Tab-separated table of C-alpha atoms in Angstrom:
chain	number	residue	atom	x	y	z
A	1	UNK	CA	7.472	-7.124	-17.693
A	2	UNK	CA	9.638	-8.057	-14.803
A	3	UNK	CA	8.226	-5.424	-12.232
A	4	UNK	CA	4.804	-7.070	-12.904
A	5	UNK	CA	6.433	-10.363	-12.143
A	6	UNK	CA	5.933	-9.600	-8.075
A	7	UNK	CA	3.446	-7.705	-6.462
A	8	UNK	CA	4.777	-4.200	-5.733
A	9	UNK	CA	7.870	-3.905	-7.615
A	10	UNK	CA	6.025	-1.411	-10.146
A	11	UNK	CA	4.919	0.578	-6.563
A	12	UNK	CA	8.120	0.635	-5.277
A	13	UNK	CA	9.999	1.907	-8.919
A	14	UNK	CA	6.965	4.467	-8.973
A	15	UNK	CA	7.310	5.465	-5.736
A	16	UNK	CA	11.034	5.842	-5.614
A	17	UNK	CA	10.681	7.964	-8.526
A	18	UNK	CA	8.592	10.165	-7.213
A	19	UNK	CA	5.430	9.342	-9.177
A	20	UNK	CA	2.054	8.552	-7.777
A	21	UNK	CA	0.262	5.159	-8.209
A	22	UNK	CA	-3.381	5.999	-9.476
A	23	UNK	CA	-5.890	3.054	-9.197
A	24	UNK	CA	-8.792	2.924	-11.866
A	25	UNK	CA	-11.689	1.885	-10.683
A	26	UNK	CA	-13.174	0.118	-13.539
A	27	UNK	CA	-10.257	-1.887	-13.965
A	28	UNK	CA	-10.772	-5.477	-14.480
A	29	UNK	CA	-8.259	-8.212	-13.091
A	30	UNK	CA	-8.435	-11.826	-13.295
A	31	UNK	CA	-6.899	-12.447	-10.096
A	32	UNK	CA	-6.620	-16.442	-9.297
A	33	UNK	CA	-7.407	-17.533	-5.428
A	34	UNK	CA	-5.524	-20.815	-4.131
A	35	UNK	CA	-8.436	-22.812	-2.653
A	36	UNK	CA	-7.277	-26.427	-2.101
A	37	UNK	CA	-4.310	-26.183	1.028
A	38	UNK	CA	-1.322	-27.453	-1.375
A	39	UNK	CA	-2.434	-24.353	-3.564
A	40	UNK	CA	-1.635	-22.708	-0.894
A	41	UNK	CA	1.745	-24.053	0.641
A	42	UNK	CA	2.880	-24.068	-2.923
A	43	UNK	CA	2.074	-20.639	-3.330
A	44	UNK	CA	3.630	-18.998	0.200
A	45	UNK	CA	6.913	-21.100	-0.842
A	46	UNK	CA	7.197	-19.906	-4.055
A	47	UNK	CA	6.332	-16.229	-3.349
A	48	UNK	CA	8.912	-16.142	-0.760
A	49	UNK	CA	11.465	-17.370	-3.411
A	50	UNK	CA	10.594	-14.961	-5.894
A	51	UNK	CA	10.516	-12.047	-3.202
A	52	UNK	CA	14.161	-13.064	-2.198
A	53	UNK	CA	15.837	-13.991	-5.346
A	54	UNK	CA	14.466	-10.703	-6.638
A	55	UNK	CA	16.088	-8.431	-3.896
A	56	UNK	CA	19.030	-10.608	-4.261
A	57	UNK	CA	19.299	-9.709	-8.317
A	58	UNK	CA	17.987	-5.937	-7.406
A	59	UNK	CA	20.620	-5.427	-5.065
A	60	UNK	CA	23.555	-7.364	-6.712
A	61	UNK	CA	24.427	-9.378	-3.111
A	62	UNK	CA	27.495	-10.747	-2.770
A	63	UNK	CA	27.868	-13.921	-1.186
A	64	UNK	CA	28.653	-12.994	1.898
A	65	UNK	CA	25.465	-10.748	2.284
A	66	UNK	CA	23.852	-13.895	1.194
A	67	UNK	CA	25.705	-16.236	3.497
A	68	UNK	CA	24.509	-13.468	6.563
A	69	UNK	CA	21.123	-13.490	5.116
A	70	UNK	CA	20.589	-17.625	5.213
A	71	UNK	CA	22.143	-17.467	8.201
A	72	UNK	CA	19.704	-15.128	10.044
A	73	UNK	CA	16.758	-16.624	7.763
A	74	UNK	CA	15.032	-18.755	11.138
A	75	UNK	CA	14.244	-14.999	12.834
A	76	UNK	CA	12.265	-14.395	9.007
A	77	UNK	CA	9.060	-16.252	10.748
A	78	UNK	CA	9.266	-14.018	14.133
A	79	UNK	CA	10.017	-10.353	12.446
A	80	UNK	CA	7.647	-11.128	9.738
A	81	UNK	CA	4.924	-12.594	12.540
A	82	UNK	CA	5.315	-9.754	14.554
A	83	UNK	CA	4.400	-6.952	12.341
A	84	UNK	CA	1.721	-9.157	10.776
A	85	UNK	CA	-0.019	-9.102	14.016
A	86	UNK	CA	1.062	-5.875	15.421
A	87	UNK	CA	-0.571	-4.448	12.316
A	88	UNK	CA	-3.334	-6.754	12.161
A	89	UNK	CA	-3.864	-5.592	16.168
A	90	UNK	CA	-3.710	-1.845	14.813
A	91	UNK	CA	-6.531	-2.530	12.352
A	92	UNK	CA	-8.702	-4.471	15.455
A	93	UNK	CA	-8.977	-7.070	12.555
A	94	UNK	CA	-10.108	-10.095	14.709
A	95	UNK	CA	-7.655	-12.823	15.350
A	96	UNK	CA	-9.071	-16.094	16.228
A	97	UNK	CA	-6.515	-19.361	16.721
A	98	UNK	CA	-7.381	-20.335	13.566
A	99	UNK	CA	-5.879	-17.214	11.401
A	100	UNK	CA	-3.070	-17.315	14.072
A	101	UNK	CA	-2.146	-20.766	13.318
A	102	UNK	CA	-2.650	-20.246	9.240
A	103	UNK	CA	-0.389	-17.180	9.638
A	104	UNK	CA	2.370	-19.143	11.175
A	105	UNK	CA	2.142	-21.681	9.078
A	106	UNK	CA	2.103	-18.843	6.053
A	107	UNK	CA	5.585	-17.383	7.741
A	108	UNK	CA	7.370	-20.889	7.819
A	109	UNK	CA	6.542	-21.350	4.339
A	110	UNK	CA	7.683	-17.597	3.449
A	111	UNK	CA	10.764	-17.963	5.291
A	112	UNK	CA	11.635	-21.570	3.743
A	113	UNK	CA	10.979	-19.868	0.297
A	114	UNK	CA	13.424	-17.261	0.979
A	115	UNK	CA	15.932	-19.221	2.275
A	116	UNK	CA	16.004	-20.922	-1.337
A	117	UNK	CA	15.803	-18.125	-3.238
């Protein structure tokens, strides 16, 4: 239950193992879409929290680790930026000023999350 409780822990565990992910096809997933914008903020906070209080827990930190880590946690928005939109760049996805300014906005929240978590 707890590696379904963020996306990609099961990957990870698989992968590290050595096992291979297999995707069915015909698999049906009720998958819930934030549409209102505090849907949203609420849910870049709180995933950012989860992903960092899980690593913390995974990796049994100790607090100066964690100290180093909340320290560092304002650069979170500008690696995390970056390889959004060096990899978004890779893909030729466009990138108008809108989905720029949604994806900072998305990184603030992530890094604020993790900060707390």
């Amino acid at each position: 239950g707890q590696l379904l409780e963020r996306e990609g822990l099961l990957h990870e565990r698989l992968r590290g193992g050595g096992y291979y992910l297999y995707l069915e096809p015909r698999a049906r997933v009720r998958h819930v879409n934030p549409s209102t914008l505090s849907d949203s903020v609420r849910l870049r906070f709180h995933a950012g929290r989860l992903h960092a209080a899980t690593r913390v827990e995974r990796g049994a930190w100790s607090v100066p680790r964690r100290a180093v880590y909340a320290v560092g946690s304002p650069l979170l928005p500008l690696v995390r930026g970056a390889r959004i939109a060096r990899d978004l760049l890779r893909r030729r996805v466009g990138f108008s000023p809108r989905i720029a300014a949604a994806l900072v906005v998305g990184v603030l929240l992530d890094a604020a999350g993790q900060l707390v978590g």
